[in-house]
Short mmCIF file of N, CA and C in Angstrom, two decimals:
data_model
loop_
_atom_site.label_atom_id
_atom_site.label_comp_id
_atom_site.label_asym_id
_atom_site.label_seq_id
_atom_site.Cartn_x
_atom_site.Cartn_y
_atom_site.Cartn_z
N MET A 18 10.81 2.79 26.41
CA MET A 18 10.36 3.81 25.48
C MET A 18 8.95 4.26 25.91
N ARG A 19 8.69 5.54 25.73
CA ARG A 19 7.40 6.12 26.10
C ARG A 19 6.63 6.53 24.85
N CYS A 20 5.33 6.41 24.92
CA CYS A 20 4.44 6.80 23.84
C CYS A 20 4.50 8.33 23.66
N PHE A 21 4.64 8.78 22.42
CA PHE A 21 4.69 10.23 22.19
C PHE A 21 3.30 10.86 22.27
N MET A 22 2.23 10.03 22.24
CA MET A 22 0.87 10.56 22.32
C MET A 22 0.43 10.76 23.77
N CYS A 23 0.60 9.70 24.61
CA CYS A 23 0.05 9.76 25.97
C CYS A 23 1.10 9.53 27.05
N LYS A 24 2.34 9.29 26.64
CA LYS A 24 3.46 9.03 27.56
C LYS A 24 3.36 7.68 28.28
N GLY A 25 2.49 6.77 27.79
CA GLY A 25 2.39 5.43 28.35
C GLY A 25 3.58 4.58 27.95
N ASN A 26 3.68 3.41 28.53
CA ASN A 26 4.77 2.48 28.22
C ASN A 26 4.51 1.78 26.88
N MET A 27 5.59 1.58 26.12
CA MET A 27 5.51 0.88 24.84
C MET A 27 6.03 -0.54 25.04
N GLU A 28 5.40 -1.49 24.35
CA GLU A 28 5.90 -2.87 24.39
C GLU A 28 6.03 -3.39 22.96
N ASP A 29 6.98 -4.30 22.79
CA ASP A 29 7.23 -4.89 21.48
C ASP A 29 6.13 -5.88 21.15
N LYS A 30 5.56 -5.74 19.96
CA LYS A 30 4.52 -6.64 19.46
C LYS A 30 4.61 -6.69 17.95
N GLU A 31 4.00 -7.70 17.36
CA GLU A 31 3.85 -7.73 15.91
C GLU A 31 2.45 -7.23 15.59
N THR A 32 2.36 -6.32 14.62
CA THR A 32 1.07 -5.74 14.24
C THR A 32 0.86 -5.90 12.74
N THR A 33 -0.26 -5.41 12.27
CA THR A 33 -0.58 -5.42 10.84
C THR A 33 -0.59 -3.98 10.35
N PHE A 34 0.17 -3.73 9.29
CA PHE A 34 0.26 -2.40 8.67
C PHE A 34 -0.66 -2.40 7.45
N MET A 35 -1.49 -1.37 7.32
CA MET A 35 -2.38 -1.26 6.16
C MET A 35 -2.26 0.13 5.55
N THR A 36 -2.29 0.17 4.22
CA THR A 36 -2.29 1.44 3.51
C THR A 36 -3.08 1.27 2.21
N GLU A 37 -3.53 2.38 1.65
CA GLU A 37 -4.24 2.36 0.37
C GLU A 37 -3.49 3.26 -0.60
N ILE A 38 -3.18 2.71 -1.76
CA ILE A 38 -2.49 3.48 -2.81
C ILE A 38 -3.26 3.31 -4.11
N GLU A 39 -3.72 4.40 -4.64
CA GLU A 39 -4.43 4.41 -5.92
C GLU A 39 -5.54 3.36 -5.97
N GLY A 40 -6.32 3.26 -4.90
CA GLY A 40 -7.45 2.34 -4.87
C GLY A 40 -7.10 0.91 -4.51
N THR A 41 -5.84 0.62 -4.27
CA THR A 41 -5.43 -0.73 -3.88
C THR A 41 -5.08 -0.74 -2.40
N ILE A 42 -5.59 -1.72 -1.69
CA ILE A 42 -5.29 -1.87 -0.27
C ILE A 42 -4.11 -2.83 -0.12
N ILE A 43 -3.08 -2.39 0.59
CA ILE A 43 -1.90 -3.21 0.85
C ILE A 43 -1.88 -3.51 2.34
N ILE A 44 -1.79 -4.79 2.67
CA ILE A 44 -1.75 -5.24 4.06
C ILE A 44 -0.45 -5.99 4.27
N VAL A 45 0.32 -5.58 5.28
CA VAL A 45 1.57 -6.26 5.64
C VAL A 45 1.38 -6.80 7.05
N LYS A 46 1.41 -8.12 7.18
CA LYS A 46 1.17 -8.78 8.46
C LYS A 46 2.48 -9.02 9.21
N ASN A 47 2.37 -9.19 10.52
CA ASN A 47 3.50 -9.57 11.39
C ASN A 47 4.65 -8.56 11.36
N VAL A 48 4.32 -7.28 11.43
CA VAL A 48 5.32 -6.22 11.39
C VAL A 48 5.83 -5.95 12.82
N PRO A 49 7.15 -6.01 13.03
CA PRO A 49 7.70 -5.68 14.36
C PRO A 49 7.37 -4.23 14.71
N SER A 50 6.76 -4.03 15.86
CA SER A 50 6.27 -2.71 16.24
C SER A 50 6.43 -2.48 17.73
N GLN A 51 6.25 -1.23 18.13
CA GLN A 51 6.13 -0.88 19.53
C GLN A 51 4.70 -0.35 19.69
N VAL A 52 3.96 -0.92 20.65
CA VAL A 52 2.56 -0.57 20.85
C VAL A 52 2.39 -0.05 22.28
N CYS A 53 1.71 1.08 22.40
CA CYS A 53 1.45 1.67 23.71
C CYS A 53 0.42 0.81 24.46
N VAL A 54 0.76 0.44 25.69
CA VAL A 54 -0.16 -0.38 26.49
C VAL A 54 -1.34 0.45 27.00
N GLN A 55 -1.21 1.77 26.96
CA GLN A 55 -2.27 2.63 27.47
C GLN A 55 -3.26 3.05 26.37
N CYS A 56 -2.75 3.58 25.25
CA CYS A 56 -3.64 4.12 24.22
C CYS A 56 -3.65 3.31 22.91
N GLY A 57 -2.72 2.36 22.77
CA GLY A 57 -2.69 1.53 21.57
C GLY A 57 -1.95 2.12 20.39
N GLU A 58 -1.35 3.29 20.55
CA GLU A 58 -0.58 3.92 19.47
C GLU A 58 0.51 2.97 19.00
N ILE A 59 0.70 2.86 17.68
CA ILE A 59 1.70 1.97 17.10
C ILE A 59 2.85 2.80 16.56
N SER A 60 4.07 2.34 16.83
CA SER A 60 5.27 3.02 16.37
C SER A 60 6.20 1.99 15.73
N TYR A 61 6.98 2.43 14.74
CA TYR A 61 7.93 1.55 14.05
C TYR A 61 9.33 2.12 14.19
N SER A 62 10.32 1.24 14.28
CA SER A 62 11.70 1.70 14.27
C SER A 62 12.01 2.25 12.88
N ASP A 63 13.09 3.00 12.76
CA ASP A 63 13.48 3.54 11.46
C ASP A 63 13.72 2.43 10.45
N ALA A 64 14.35 1.33 10.89
CA ALA A 64 14.65 0.21 9.99
C ALA A 64 13.37 -0.45 9.49
N VAL A 65 12.39 -0.64 10.38
CA VAL A 65 11.13 -1.26 9.99
C VAL A 65 10.35 -0.33 9.06
N ALA A 66 10.32 0.96 9.37
CA ALA A 66 9.62 1.93 8.51
C ALA A 66 10.24 1.95 7.11
N SER A 67 11.56 1.89 7.04
CA SER A 67 12.25 1.85 5.75
C SER A 67 11.89 0.59 4.97
N GLU A 68 11.85 -0.53 5.66
CA GLU A 68 11.50 -1.80 5.02
C GLU A 68 10.04 -1.78 4.54
N LEU A 69 9.15 -1.20 5.32
CA LEU A 69 7.75 -1.07 4.89
C LEU A 69 7.65 -0.23 3.62
N GLU A 70 8.43 0.84 3.54
CA GLU A 70 8.44 1.68 2.33
C GLU A 70 8.90 0.87 1.13
N LYS A 71 9.93 0.04 1.31
CA LYS A 71 10.43 -0.80 0.22
C LYS A 71 9.38 -1.81 -0.21
N ILE A 72 8.72 -2.44 0.76
CA ILE A 72 7.70 -3.44 0.44
C ILE A 72 6.56 -2.80 -0.34
N VAL A 73 6.04 -1.67 0.14
CA VAL A 73 4.94 -0.99 -0.53
C VAL A 73 5.37 -0.54 -1.93
N SER A 74 6.56 -0.01 -2.05
CA SER A 74 7.06 0.44 -3.34
C SER A 74 7.17 -0.72 -4.33
N SER A 75 7.65 -1.86 -3.87
CA SER A 75 7.81 -3.01 -4.76
C SER A 75 6.47 -3.58 -5.21
N LEU A 76 5.44 -3.40 -4.40
CA LEU A 76 4.12 -3.92 -4.74
C LEU A 76 3.34 -3.02 -5.69
N ARG A 77 3.79 -1.81 -5.88
CA ARG A 77 3.08 -0.86 -6.76
C ARG A 77 3.00 -1.37 -8.19
N ASN A 78 4.02 -2.09 -8.66
CA ASN A 78 4.06 -2.54 -10.05
C ASN A 78 3.04 -3.63 -10.36
N GLY A 79 2.80 -4.53 -9.44
CA GLY A 79 1.91 -5.65 -9.71
C GLY A 79 0.66 -5.62 -8.86
N MET A 80 0.13 -4.43 -8.63
CA MET A 80 -0.99 -4.30 -7.71
C MET A 80 -2.28 -4.89 -8.26
N THR A 81 -3.02 -5.47 -7.35
CA THR A 81 -4.38 -5.90 -7.60
C THR A 81 -5.25 -5.07 -6.67
N GLU A 82 -6.48 -5.48 -6.47
CA GLU A 82 -7.35 -4.69 -5.60
C GLU A 82 -6.92 -4.78 -4.13
N ILE A 83 -6.48 -5.98 -3.71
CA ILE A 83 -5.98 -6.17 -2.35
C ILE A 83 -4.72 -7.01 -2.42
N THR A 84 -3.68 -6.58 -1.71
CA THR A 84 -2.43 -7.33 -1.64
C THR A 84 -2.10 -7.55 -0.18
N VAL A 85 -1.82 -8.81 0.19
CA VAL A 85 -1.46 -9.15 1.56
C VAL A 85 -0.10 -9.85 1.53
N VAL A 86 0.86 -9.33 2.33
CA VAL A 86 2.18 -9.96 2.41
C VAL A 86 2.56 -10.10 3.88
N ASN A 87 3.45 -11.04 4.13
CA ASN A 87 4.01 -11.25 5.46
C ASN A 87 5.33 -10.48 5.53
N PHE A 88 5.51 -9.63 6.52
CA PHE A 88 6.72 -8.82 6.66
C PHE A 88 7.96 -9.67 6.59
N LYS A 89 7.97 -10.77 7.31
CA LYS A 89 9.16 -11.63 7.38
C LYS A 89 9.48 -12.27 6.05
N ASP A 90 8.49 -12.55 5.23
CA ASP A 90 8.73 -13.13 3.91
C ASP A 90 9.18 -12.09 2.89
N ALA A 91 8.75 -10.85 3.08
CA ALA A 91 9.05 -9.79 2.13
C ALA A 91 10.36 -9.09 2.43
N ALA A 92 10.82 -9.15 3.67
CA ALA A 92 12.03 -8.43 4.07
C ALA A 92 13.29 -9.11 3.56
#
């Protein structure tokens, strides 16, 4: 697979996904990703992106100021 930003090679790695919703920071660790070896751009498969959406959505109800979850435990 090639990076859509710089056309570099992508390699499989686990990364950390972070987002902020209504003042709460959500951190999801150990997310399966493809990372460009040239520019560092991170990409997710459709299945992983869908799972991240589910995780973030489920955390909206019980949010605190910072929430940290492990992808493998939440999936």
